[in-house]
Structures are given as structure tokens and as C-alpha cells.
Tab-separated table of C-alpha atoms in Angstrom:
chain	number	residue	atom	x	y	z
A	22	UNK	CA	132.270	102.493	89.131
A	23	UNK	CA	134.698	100.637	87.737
A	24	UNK	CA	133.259	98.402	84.526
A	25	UNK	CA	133.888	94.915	84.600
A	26	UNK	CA	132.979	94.179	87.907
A	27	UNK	CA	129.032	93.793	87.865
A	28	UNK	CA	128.024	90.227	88.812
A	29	UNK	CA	124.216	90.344	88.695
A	30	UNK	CA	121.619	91.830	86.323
A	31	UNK	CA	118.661	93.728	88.315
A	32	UNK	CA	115.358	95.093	87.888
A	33	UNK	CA	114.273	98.394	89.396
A	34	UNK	CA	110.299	99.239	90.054
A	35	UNK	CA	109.023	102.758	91.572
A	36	UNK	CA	105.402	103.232	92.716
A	37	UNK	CA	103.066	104.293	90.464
A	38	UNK	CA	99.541	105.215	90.210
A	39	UNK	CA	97.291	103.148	87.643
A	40	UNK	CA	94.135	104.531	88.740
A	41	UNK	CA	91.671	105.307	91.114
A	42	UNK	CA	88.657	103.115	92.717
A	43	UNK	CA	86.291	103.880	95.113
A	44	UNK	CA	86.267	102.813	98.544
A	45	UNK	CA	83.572	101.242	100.608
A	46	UNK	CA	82.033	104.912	101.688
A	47	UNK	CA	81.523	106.611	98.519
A	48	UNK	CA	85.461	108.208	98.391
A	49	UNK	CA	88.320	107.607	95.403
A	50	UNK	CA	91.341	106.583	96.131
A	51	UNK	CA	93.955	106.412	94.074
A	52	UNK	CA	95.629	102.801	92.944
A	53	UNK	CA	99.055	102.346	93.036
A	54	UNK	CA	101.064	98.995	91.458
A	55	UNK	CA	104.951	98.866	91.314
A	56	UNK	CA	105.901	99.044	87.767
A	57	UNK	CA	109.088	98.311	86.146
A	58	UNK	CA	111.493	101.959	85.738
A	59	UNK	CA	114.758	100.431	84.519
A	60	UNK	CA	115.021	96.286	83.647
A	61	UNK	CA	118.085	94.459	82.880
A	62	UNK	CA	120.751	96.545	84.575
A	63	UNK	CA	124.149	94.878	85.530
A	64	UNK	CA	124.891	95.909	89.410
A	65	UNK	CA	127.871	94.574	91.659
A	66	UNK	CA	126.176	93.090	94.442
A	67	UNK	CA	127.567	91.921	97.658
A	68	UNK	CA	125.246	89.891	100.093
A	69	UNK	CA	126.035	91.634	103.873
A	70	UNK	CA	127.135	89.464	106.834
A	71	UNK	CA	125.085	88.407	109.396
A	72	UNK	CA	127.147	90.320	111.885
A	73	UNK	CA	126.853	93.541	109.946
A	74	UNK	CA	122.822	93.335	110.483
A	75	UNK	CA	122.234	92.719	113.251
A	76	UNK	CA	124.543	95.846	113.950
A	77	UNK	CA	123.339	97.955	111.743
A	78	UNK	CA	119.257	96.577	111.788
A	79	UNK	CA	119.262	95.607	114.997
A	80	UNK	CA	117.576	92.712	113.745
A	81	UNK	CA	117.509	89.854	111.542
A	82	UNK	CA	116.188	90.367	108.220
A	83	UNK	CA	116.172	87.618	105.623
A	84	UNK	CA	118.606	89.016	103.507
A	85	UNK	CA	120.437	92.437	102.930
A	86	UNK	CA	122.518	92.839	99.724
A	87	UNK	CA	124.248	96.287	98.953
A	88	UNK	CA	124.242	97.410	95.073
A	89	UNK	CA	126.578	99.281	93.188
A	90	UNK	CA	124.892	100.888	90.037
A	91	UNK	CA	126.386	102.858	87.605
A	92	UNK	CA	124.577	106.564	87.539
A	93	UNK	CA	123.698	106.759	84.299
A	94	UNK	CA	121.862	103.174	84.482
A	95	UNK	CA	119.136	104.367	86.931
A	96	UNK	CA	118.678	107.866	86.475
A	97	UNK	CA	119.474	110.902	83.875
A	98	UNK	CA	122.579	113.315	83.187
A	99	UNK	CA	120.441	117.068	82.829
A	100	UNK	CA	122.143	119.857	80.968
A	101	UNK	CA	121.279	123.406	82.737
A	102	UNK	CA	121.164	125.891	79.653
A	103	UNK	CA	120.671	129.827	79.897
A	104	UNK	CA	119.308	131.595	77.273
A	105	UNK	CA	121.537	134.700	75.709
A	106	UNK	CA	120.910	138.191	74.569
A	107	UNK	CA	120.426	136.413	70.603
A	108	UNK	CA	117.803	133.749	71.914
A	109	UNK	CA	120.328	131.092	71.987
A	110	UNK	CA	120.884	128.683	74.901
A	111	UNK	CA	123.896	127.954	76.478
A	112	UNK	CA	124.764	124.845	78.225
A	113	UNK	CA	126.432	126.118	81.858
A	114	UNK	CA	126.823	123.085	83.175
A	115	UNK	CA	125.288	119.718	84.285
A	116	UNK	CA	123.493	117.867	86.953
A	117	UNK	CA	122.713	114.292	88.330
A	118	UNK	CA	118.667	112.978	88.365
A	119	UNK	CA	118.244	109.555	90.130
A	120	UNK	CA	115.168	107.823	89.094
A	121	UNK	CA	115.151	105.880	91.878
A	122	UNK	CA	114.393	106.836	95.584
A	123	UNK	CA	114.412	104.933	99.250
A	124	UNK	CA	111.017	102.569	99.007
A	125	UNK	CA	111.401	101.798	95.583
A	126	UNK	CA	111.956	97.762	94.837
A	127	UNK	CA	114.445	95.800	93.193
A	128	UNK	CA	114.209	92.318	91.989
A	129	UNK	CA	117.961	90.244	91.498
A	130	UNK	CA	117.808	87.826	88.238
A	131	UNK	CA	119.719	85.084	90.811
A	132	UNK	CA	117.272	85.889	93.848
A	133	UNK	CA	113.791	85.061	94.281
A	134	UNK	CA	111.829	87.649	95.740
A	135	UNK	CA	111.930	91.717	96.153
A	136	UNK	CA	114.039	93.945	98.187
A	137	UNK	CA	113.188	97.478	99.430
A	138	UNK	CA	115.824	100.647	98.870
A	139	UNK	CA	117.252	102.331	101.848
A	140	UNK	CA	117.810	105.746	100.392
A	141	UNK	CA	120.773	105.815	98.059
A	142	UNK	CA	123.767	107.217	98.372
A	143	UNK	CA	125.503	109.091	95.608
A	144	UNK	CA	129.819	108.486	95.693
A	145	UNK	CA	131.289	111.582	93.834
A	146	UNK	CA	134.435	112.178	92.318
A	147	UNK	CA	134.799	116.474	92.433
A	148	UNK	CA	131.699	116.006	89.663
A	149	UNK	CA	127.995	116.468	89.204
A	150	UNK	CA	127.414	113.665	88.108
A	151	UNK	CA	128.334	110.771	90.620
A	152	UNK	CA	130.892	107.786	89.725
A	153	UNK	CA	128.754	105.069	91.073
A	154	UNK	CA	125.663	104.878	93.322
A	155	UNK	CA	125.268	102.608	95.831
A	156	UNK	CA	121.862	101.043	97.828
A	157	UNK	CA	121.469	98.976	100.454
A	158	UNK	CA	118.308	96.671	100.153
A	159	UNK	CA	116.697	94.687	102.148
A	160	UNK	CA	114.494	91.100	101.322
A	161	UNK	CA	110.617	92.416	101.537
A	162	UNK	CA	107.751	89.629	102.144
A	163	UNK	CA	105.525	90.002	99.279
């Protein structure tokens, strides 16, 4: 991703469970609220046309804005390490964990409201770990 472009500042939730209650038989169930995984990350966002969803939709959502994160905003680089004859560990190479999946919810500082994650998609440059990562979310009634 190329720095110096980001025009918003976003806040990413995943599902969570807080709890459990029990239901009107007798049976727990767990609780689950959407709690904040990453706040005050600067994005590039780009609002879609109108043309581009109804083709892609098929319908008309309120509003569909496409996100361009940098990787190591949203999610952690992992070092993969093997252990050697002496007991020391080696670091072989290294790998890519987004903490964010499709589902999860975003909120835009400049837009009221939530949005919903189609699953994201990971651009890579010949490396593990991606150069940007860009989702496609759509406005979510709350």
C-alpha cells in the first residue's frame, strides 16, 4: 500500500462471546456482542458506483465502500522458528495472520452507521506477508 494515500480513519469489531444466559427452556446459550479488535486505523476508502452494485449485488444496498488497509494494521506478521540439535530456535521464515474475517464490522469516522466485510482479499507482492489488503463492505441496518 502505498503511504500517504489513506483518507479515512476506521474502526474494526469481530464477534465475540461475553457470556452465556439461559434461554426460555432451561438451555445456555452463549452471548455474543461485537467488540472493538483494532480502532483508529487510517484506510483509503473509495465509495463504489451505483452501477458497479447493482452489477455486482444485484441489488441496491445503501452504501458499498471498498477499503484498502495496510497488513500489518489489522492483523499480525508470525515468525515460523525450528528448533536445532543445541535447543536453539531458528527463524525459517514468516507468515501473514489477518485478524479480521468476512462478517466482521467496520465503522468509518466520516460515516454514520456499520458496514459488514465481504471476505478480504490479500494483494501480494512475491511475499508472505501481503502489501495491502483490501475489503469490500457493505452499509448494515443496525
Amino acid at each position: 500500500m502505498i503511504d500517504g494515500f489513506e483518507n479515512e480513519t476506521a474502526t474494526f469489531y469481530t464477534e465475540e462471546q461475553t457470556g452465556t444466559d439461559e434461554d426460555p427452556y432451561g438451555e445456555t446459550e452463549p452471548v455474543y456482542e461485537w467488540t472493538p479488535a483494532y480502532e483508529d486505523v487510517s484506510v483509503r476508502a473509495e465509495q463504489q458506483s451505483a452501477s458497479y452494485v447493482r452489477e455486482v449485488y444485484g441489488e441496491w444496498p445503501q452504501e458499498v465502500y471498498r477499503l484498502y488497509v495496510s497488513p500489518r494494521a489489522i492483523g499480525d506478521v508470525v515468525d515460523e522458528t525450528e528448533t536445532d540439535a543445541d535447543g536453539n530456535e531458528i527463524v525459517t521464515g514468516r507468515s501473514y495472520e489477518l485478524g479480521v474475517a468476512a462478517d466482521d464490522r467496520v465503522e468509518l469516522d466520516s460515516v454514520d452507521g456499520q458496514f459488514a466485510m465481504q471476505p478480504p482479499n490479500l494483494q501480494r507482492l512475491d511475499s508472505e506477508i501481503p502489501e495491502y489488503v483490501q475489503l469490500e463492505v457493505t452499509k448494515v441496518e443496525v
